[in-house]
Structures are given as C-alpha cells and as structure tokens.
Tab-separated table of C-alpha atoms in Angstrom:
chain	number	residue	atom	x	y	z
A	1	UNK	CA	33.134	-41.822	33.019
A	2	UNK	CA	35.327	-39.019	32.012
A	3	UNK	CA	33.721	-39.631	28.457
A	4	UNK	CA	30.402	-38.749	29.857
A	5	UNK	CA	31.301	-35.655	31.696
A	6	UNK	CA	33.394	-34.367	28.754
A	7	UNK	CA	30.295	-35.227	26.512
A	8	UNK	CA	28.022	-32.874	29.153
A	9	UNK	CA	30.280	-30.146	29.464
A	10	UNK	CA	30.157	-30.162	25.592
A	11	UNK	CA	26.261	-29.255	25.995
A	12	UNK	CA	26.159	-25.419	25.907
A	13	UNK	CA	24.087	-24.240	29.301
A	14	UNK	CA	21.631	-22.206	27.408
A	15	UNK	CA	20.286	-25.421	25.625
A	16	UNK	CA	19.519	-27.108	28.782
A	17	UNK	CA	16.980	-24.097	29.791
A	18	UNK	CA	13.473	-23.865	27.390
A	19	UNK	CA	13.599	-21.451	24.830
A	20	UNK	CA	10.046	-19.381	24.307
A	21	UNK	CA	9.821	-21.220	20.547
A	22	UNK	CA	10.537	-24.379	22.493
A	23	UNK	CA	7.502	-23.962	24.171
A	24	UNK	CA	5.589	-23.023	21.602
A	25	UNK	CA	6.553	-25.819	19.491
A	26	UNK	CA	6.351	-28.236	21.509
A	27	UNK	CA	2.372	-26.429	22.308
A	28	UNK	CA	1.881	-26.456	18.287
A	29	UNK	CA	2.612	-30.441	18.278
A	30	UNK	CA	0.190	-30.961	20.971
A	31	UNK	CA	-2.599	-29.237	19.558
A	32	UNK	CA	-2.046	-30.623	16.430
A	33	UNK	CA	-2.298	-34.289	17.718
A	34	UNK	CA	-5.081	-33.510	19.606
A	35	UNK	CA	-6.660	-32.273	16.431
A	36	UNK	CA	-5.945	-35.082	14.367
A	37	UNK	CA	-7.569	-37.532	17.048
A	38	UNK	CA	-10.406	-35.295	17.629
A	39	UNK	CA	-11.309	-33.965	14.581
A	40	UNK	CA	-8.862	-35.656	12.226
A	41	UNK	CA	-9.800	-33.473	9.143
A	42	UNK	CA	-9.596	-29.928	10.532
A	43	UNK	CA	-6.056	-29.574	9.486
A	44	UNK	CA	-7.221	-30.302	5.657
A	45	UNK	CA	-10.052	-27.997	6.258
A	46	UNK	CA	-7.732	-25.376	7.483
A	47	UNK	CA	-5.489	-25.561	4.274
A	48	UNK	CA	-8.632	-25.789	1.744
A	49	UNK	CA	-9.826	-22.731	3.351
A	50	UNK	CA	-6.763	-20.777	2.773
A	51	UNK	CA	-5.842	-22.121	-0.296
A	52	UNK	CA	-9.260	-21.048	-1.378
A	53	UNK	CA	-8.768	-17.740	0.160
A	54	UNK	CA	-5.198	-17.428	-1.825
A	55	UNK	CA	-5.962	-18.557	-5.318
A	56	UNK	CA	-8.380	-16.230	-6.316
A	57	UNK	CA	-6.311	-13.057	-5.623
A	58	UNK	CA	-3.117	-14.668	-6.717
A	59	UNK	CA	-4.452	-16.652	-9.581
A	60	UNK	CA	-7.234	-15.264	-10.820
A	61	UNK	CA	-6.260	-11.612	-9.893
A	62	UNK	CA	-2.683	-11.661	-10.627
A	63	UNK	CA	-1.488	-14.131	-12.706
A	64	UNK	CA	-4.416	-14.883	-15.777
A	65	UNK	CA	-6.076	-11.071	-15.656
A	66	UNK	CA	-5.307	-7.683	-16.619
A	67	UNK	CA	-4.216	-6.505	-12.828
A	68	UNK	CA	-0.789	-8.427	-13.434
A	69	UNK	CA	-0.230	-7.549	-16.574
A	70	UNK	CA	-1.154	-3.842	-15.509
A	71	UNK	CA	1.606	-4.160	-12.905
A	72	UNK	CA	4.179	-4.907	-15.605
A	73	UNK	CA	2.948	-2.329	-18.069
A	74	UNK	CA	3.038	0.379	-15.129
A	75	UNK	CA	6.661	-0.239	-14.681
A	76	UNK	CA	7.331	-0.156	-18.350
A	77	UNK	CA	5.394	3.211	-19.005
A	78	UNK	CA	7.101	4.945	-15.261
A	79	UNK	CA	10.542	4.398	-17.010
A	80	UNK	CA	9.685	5.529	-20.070
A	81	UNK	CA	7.844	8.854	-18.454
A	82	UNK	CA	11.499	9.230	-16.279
A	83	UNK	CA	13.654	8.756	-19.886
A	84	UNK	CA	11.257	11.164	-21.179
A	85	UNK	CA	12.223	13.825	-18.001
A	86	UNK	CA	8.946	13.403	-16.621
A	87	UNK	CA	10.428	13.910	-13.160
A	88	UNK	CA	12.946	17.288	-14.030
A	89	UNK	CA	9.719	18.598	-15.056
A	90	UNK	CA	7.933	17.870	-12.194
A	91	UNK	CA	10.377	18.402	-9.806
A	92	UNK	CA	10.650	22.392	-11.505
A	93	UNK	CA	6.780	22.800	-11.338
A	94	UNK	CA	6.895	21.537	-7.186
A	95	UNK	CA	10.163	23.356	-5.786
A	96	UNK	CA	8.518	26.911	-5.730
A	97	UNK	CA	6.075	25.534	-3.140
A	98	UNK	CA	7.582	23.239	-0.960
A	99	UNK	CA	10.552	25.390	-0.946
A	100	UNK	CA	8.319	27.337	1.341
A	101	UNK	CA	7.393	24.127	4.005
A	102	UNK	CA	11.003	23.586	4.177
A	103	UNK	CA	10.472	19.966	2.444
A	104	UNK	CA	12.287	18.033	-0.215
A	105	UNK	CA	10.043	18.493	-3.422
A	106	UNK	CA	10.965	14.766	-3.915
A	107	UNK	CA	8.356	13.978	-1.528
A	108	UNK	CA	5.376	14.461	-4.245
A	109	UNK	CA	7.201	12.250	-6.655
A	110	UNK	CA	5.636	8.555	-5.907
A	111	UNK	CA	2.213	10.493	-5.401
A	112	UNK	CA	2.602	11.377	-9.146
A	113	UNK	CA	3.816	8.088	-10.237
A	114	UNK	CA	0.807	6.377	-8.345
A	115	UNK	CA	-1.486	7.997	-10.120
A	116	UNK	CA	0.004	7.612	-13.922
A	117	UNK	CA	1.072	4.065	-13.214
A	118	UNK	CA	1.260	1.661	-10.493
A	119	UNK	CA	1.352	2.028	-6.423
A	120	UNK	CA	3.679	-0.776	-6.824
A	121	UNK	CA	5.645	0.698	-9.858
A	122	UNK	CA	5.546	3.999	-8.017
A	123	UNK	CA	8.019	2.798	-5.007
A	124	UNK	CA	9.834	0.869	-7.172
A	125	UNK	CA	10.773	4.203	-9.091
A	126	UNK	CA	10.829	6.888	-7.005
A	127	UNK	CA	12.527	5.137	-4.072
A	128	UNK	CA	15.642	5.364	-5.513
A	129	UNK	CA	14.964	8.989	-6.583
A	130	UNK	CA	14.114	10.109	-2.892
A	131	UNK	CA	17.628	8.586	-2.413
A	132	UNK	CA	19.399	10.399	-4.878
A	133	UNK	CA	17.818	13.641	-4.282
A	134	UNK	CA	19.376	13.110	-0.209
A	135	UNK	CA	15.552	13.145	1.344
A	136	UNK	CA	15.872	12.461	4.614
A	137	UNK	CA	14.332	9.170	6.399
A	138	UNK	CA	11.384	11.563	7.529
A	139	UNK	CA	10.949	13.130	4.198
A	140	UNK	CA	11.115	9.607	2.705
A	141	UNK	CA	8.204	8.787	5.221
A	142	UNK	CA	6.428	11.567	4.148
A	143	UNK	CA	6.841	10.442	0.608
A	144	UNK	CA	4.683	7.209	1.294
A	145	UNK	CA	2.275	8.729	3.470
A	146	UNK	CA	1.722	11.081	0.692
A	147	UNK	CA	1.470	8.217	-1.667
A	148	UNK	CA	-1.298	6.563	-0.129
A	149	UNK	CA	-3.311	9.965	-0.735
A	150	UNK	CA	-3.483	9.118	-4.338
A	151	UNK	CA	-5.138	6.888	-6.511
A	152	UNK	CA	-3.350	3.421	-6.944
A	153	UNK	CA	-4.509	3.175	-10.841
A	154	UNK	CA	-5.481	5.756	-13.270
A	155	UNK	CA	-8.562	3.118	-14.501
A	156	UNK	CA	-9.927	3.792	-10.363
A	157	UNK	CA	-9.403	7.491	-10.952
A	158	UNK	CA	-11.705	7.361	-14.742
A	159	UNK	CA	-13.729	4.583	-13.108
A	160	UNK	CA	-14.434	6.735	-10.415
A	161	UNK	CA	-15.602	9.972	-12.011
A	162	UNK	CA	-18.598	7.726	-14.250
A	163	UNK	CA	-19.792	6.933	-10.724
A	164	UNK	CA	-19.921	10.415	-9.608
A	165	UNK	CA	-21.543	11.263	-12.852
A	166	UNK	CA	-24.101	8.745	-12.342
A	167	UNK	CA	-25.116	10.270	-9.103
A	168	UNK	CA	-24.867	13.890	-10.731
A	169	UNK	CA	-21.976	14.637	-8.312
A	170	UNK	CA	-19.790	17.765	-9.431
A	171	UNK	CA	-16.219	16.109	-9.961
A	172	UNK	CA	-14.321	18.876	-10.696
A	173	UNK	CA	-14.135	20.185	-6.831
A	174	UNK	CA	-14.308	16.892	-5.371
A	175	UNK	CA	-10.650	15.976	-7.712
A	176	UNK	CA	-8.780	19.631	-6.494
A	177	UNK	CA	-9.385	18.578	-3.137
A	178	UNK	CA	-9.362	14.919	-2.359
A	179	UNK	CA	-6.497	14.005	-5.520
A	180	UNK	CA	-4.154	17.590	-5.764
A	181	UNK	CA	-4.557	19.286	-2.776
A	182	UNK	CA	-3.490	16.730	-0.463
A	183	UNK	CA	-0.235	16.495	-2.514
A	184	UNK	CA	0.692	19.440	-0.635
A	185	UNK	CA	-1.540	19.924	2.248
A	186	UNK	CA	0.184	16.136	3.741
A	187	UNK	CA	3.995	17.150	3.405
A	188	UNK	CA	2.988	20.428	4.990
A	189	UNK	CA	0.674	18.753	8.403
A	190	UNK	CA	3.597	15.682	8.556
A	191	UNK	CA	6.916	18.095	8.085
A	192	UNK	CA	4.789	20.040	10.982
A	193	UNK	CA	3.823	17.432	13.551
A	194	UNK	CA	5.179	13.657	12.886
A	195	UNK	CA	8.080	13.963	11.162
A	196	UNK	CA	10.372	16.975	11.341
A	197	UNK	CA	13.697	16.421	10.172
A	198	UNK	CA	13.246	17.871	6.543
A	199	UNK	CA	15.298	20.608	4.667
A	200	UNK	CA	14.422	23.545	2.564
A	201	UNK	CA	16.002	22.405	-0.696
A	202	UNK	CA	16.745	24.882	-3.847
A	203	UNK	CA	17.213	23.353	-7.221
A	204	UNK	CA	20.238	23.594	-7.577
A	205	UNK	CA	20.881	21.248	-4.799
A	206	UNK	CA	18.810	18.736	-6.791
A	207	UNK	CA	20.549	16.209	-9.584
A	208	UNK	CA	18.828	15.691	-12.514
A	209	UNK	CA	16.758	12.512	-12.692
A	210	UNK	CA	16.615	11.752	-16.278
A	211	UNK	CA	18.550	8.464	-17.001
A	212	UNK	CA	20.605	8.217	-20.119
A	213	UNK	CA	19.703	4.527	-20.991
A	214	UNK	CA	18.584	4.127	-24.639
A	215	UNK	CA	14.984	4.208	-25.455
A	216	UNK	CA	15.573	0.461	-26.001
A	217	UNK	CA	17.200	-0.261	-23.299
A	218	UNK	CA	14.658	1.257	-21.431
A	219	UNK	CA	11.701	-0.504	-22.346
A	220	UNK	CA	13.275	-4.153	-22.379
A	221	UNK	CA	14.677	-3.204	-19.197
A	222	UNK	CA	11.623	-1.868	-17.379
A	223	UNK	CA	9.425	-4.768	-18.667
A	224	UNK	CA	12.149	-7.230	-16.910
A	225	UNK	CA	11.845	-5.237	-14.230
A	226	UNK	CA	7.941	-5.527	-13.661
A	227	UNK	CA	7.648	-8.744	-14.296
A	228	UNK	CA	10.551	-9.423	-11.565
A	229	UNK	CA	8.208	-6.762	-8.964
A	230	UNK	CA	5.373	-8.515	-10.130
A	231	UNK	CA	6.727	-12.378	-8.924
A	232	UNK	CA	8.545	-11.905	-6.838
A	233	UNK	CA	7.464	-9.286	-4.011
A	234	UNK	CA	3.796	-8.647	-5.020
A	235	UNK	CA	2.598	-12.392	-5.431
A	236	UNK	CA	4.565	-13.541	-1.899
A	237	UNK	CA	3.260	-10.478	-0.162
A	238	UNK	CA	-0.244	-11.127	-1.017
A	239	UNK	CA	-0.046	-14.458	-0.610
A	240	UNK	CA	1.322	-14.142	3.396
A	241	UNK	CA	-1.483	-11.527	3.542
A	242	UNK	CA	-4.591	-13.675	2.235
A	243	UNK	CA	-3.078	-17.058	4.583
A	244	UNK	CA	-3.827	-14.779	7.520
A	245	UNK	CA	-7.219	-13.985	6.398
A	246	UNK	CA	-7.902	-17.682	5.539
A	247	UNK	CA	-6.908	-18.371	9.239
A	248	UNK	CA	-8.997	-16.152	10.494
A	249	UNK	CA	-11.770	-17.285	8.606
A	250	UNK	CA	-11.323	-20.705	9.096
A	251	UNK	CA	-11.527	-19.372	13.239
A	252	UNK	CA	-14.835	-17.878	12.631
A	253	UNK	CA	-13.719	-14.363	13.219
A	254	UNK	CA	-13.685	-12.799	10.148
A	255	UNK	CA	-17.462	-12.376	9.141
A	256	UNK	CA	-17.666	-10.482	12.557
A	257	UNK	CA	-14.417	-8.256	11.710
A	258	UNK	CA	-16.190	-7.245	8.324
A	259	UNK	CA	-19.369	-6.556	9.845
A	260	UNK	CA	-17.587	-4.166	12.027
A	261	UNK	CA	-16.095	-2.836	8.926
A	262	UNK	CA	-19.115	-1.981	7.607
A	263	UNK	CA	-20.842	-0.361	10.794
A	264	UNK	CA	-17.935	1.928	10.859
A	265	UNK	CA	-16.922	2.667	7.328
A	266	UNK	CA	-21.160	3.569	7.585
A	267	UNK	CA	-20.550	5.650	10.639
A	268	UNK	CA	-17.592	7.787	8.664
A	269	UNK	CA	-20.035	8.875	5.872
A	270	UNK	CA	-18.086	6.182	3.460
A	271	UNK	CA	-20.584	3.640	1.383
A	272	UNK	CA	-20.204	0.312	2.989
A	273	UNK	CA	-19.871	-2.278	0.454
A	274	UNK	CA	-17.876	-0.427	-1.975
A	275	UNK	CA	-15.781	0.654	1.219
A	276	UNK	CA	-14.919	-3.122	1.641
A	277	UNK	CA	-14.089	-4.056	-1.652
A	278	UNK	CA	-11.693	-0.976	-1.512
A	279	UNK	CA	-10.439	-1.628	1.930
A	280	UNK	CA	-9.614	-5.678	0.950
A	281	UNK	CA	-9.475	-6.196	-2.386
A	282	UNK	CA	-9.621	-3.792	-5.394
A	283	UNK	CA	-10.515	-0.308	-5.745
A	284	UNK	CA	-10.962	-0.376	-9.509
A	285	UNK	CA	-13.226	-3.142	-8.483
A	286	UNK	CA	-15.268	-0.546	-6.004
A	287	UNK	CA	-15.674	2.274	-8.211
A	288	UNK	CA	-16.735	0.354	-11.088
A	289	UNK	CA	-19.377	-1.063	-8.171
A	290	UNK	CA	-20.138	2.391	-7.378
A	291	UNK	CA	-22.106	3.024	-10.757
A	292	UNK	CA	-24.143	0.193	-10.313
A	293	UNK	CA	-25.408	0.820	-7.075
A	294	UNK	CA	-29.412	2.149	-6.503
A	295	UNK	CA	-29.153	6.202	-6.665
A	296	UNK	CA	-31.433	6.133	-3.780
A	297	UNK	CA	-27.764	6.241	-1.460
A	298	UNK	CA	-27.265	8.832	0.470
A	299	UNK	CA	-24.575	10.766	-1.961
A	300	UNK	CA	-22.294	11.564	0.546
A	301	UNK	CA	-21.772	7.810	1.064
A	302	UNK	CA	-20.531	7.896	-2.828
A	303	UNK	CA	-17.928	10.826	-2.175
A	304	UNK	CA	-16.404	9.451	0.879
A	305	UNK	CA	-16.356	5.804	-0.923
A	306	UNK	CA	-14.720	7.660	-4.371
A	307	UNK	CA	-12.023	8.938	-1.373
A	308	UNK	CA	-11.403	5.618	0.051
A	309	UNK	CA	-11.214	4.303	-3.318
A	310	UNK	CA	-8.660	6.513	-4.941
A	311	UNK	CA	-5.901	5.867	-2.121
A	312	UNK	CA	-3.065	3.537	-1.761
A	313	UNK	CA	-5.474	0.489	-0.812
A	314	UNK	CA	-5.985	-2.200	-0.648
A	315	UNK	CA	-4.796	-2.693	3.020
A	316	UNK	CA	-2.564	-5.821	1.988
A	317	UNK	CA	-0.599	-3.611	-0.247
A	318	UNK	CA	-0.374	-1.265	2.425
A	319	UNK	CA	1.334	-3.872	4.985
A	320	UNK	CA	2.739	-5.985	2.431
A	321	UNK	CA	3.577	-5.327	-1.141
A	322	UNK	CA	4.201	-1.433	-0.384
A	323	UNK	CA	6.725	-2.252	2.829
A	324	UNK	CA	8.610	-5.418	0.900
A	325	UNK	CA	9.342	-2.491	-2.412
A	326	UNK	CA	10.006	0.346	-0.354
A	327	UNK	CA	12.492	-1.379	2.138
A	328	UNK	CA	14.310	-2.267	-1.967
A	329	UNK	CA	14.671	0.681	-2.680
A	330	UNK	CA	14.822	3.438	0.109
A	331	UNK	CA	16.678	3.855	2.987
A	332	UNK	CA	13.589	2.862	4.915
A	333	UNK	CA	12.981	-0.335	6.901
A	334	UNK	CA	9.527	-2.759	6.354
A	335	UNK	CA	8.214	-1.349	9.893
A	336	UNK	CA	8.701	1.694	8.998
A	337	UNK	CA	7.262	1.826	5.837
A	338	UNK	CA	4.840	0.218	7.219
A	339	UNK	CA	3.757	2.671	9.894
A	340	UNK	CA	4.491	5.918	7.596
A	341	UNK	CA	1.763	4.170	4.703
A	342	UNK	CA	-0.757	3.849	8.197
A	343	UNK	CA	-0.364	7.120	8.828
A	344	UNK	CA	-1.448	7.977	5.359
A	345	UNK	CA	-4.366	5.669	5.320
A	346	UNK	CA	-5.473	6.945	8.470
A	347	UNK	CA	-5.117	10.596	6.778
A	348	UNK	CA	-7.160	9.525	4.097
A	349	UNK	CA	-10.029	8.026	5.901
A	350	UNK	CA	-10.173	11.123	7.798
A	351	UNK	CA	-10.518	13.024	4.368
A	352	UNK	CA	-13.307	10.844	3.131
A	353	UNK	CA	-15.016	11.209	6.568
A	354	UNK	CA	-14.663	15.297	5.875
A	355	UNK	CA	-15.665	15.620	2.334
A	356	UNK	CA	-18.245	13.078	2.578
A	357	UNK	CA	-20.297	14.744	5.301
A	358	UNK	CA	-19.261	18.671	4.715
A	359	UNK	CA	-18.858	19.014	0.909
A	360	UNK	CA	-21.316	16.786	-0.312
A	361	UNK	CA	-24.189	19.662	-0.047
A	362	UNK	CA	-22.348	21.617	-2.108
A	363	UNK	CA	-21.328	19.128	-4.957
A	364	UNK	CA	-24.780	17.316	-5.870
A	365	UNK	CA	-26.566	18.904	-8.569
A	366	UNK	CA	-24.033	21.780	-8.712
C-alpha cells in the first residue's frame, strides 16, 4: 500500500492534466485510423503527392541543374569580389548619401551582392558585415527589406531586359527606377516609418571589410562554404516549404489559391503567368517566359512582371531559405527576418503595381 502511494506521489501533477499536443495527438491517431479503414490508401496518396511536389525543385532544380551549382559559384565569386575590396569601395561610393537619412550605408550592401551573385550568397556575406559595421537590428531589417528590391540573379536581370526588348520597352528608365533607385528610396521610407532606430554613420566609424585570407584560401574556402549553404539550409528549407504545398494540394485548395493569384497579380497591372512562376518558383524561369509570350499583352503587364521578377522571390526563399541564413549570420531572429523580407516584398509589389500602370506610356516605343 505505501508502495502504491509513494509510486503516485512520484507522478508529477501536471502529467495527470491533458496537454494541448496531447490532444492533438491523440486527434492525429484517430483520424489516421479512420483513414486507413475508410480510405486505406489516402495516406500513400498524401506522401506521393508531396514527394512529387518536392523532387522536382529539390532534385531536378537543385541538385542535377545549373541553379545549385549557381548557388555555389555565387558564394565563390561574393568572396572573391570582398578579397578584391569590392565592399570598401562600395561602402565609399554610398556614405555621402545615406549619411544624409541618418542610416548605416551597410544597409545597401546585400542589395549589391544580390544582384552580382546569389540572394542566398548575399545574406550569407553581408550578414556578418552588417554586424561588424554595428548596424542596428532595425538597420539590419532594413538591409533585407532592401534586399528583396533587387534581382535574386544577374541571368533574371539580362534575361529580363531581352523580354523588354522584345516588346520594344525602353529599359534604360525602367532599370534607374525599379533596380537603383529603390536602393535608396527603401532605407529612406523604412528609417522614416517602420523602423527608426538607425544612426548617421561617418566613415571613419566604419572598419574596413576587406579580409586578408589568401587568394587561395579564399576560393577553396568560399566553394566549401556554398556547397555547405547549398545542403544544408537551402535544400531543407525548400523542402519544408514544397511539403506544405503538397498538403495543400493533396486538400484540393491549392488550384483555387493560384487562381486567386492570378486574378490579383492581373488586377495589379503584373502579367499573370509569368507573375506565378516568379511568385513560386523561379524568376529566371519567368523572364525567360516573358520573351516568348504573344506581343499582343498589354505592355504594362510585361513591366510590372520584369518588377516582380527581379526581386528577392521566390516566396519560399523569402520564408525559408532567406530567414534560416540570415538568423546565421545576423543578429536577427527567423521571425524577424521573416517579417522585415515581407515588408520588402510587399514594397515591391507595390512598385510593380506603380510602374506598370503609370510609366508604361512613357517607356513603349520611346
């Protein structure tokens, strides 16, 4: 007797109560028996659906084409442009003007290495500079909301401008405003409204940010290092990413969610299908659509989808490869990354929506 009541006091209170994952885990096993009696192969359909859903972005996209590889080289060429004082020189061209917001000139560095490299690369190597140069956590934010402003690959940027030629769209003003400008027009709005704890910084206050590695060192390095970014955050974050859409797919509520899509991106003056494939896939892949498409589309449709296209998309690298690098190498948490790079996509959109329906008149056949 005293053996039992020793043995229940031993039971910790809490454990006698039902915990919310209790509940739903003992719901989960109930469903899933009543599944496998009613329909016994809907779990198996479930998992061929996301496994199809998965393998060809991981697979095919990442792991046997030229995207993963790209990754790698991106990294490789981002520390050999730092080596080579890519960012002093930047940094000394920047400070004059956002000396004048009041904003860490750091801020424009992952914008730059976006566009010469690798969204992925770009976080990778300018985290730790943001860190070095003492940005604060809302400069830092500002830094990936600016990032998402430009292009995640220089092959969407060239890719981009044969579609606009196609159409006989003038480039030149359409690239000062939607690709340069907003490197300085987004610090400016954010450091103004959303986040506000930033700091006029001179240059002397800045370090230099040229490593000292050898040239060797460097590139063996670097190429370690990619291929370590590559397997080990991108692939996993991707993968989580493209389960959820295979879930919702296998619900029947996806083909409604991307006819939505395409009402709206329709609705914001940005081409639909391209605007898709941007928004869920590839951008490279959308701009290299654009060219094919019937010139009998409405042009501004083309400008606002070259917008969306040369951004920090696709939205899974936005809420999952961009967070997971960033939260490496900043002072900045996942959710927070994650809501700065929203911000920034929700900037962008808004800019495609503009310059689609405003500038367009003035670019065709100029």
């Amino acid at each position: 007797m005293v053996d039992e009541e020793k043995s229940d006091s031993e039971v910790p209170q809490n454990r006698s109560k039902w915990h919310l994952y209790e509940i739903i885990g003992v719901s989960i096993v109930i469903i899933s028996l009543v599944l496998l009696f009613l329909a016994p192969d809907s779990l198996s359909k479930l998992f061929d659906t996301i496994i199809k859903e998965v393998k060809p972005v991981v697979v095919d996209t990442f792991l046997t084409s030229e995207v993963g590889i790209a990754v790698i080289v991106s990294v490789i060429v981002g520390r050999v442009l730092e080596r080579l004082g890519f960012t002093d020189g930047l940094i000394r061209l920047i400070v004059p003007i956002l000396q004048l917001f009041k904003v860490n000139p750091a801020v424009v560095i992952p914008s730059a290495y976006n566009i010469l490299g690798d969204i992925n690369a770009a976080g990778k190597i300018a985290g730790p500079i943001l860190v070095k140069a003492k940005a604060t956590k809302a400069e830092q934010k500002i830094a990936v909301a600016t990032m998402i402003q430009s292009p995640q690959s220089f092959a969407t940027f060239v890719l981009g401008l044969i579609a606009l030629s196609v159409f006989g769209i003038n480039a030149f003003p359409l690239i000062i405003l939607a690709i340069f400008a907003p490197l300085i027009v987004v610090p400016f709005l954010l450091s103004k409204t959303i986040y506000r704890d930033t700091k006029k910084v001179t240059l002397h206050e800045l370090p230099r940010f040229t490593p000292k590695t050898t040239f060797l060192n460097t590139i063996f390095s670097s190429a370690k290092e990619g291929t370590s970014l590559l397997l080990l955050v991108i692939i996993p974050a991707v993968t989580v990413v493209f389960i959820l859409i295979g879930i919702l797919k296998f619900s029947g509520v996806w083909a409604p969610i991307e006819g939505s899509m395409a009402t709206i991106f329709t609705m914001l003056s940005i081409e639909p299908d391209t605007g898709i494939v941007s928004f869920l896939v590839a951008p490279t892949l959308a701009v290299a659509q654009m060219a094919e498409l019937a010139t009998t589309i409405d042009p501004a449709l083309i400008v606002g989808g070259f917008v969306l296209a040369n951004s920090g998309l696709p939205i899974y690298v936005i809420v999952g490869q961009t967070p997971a690098i960033w939260a490496e190498a900043s002072d900045l948490h996942e959710k927070e990354v994650i809501y700065a790079a929203l911000v920034g996509m929700v900037i962008r959109i808004a800019t495609a929506c503009l310059l689609g329906y405003f500038l367009t008149p003035f670019l065709v056949g100029a």
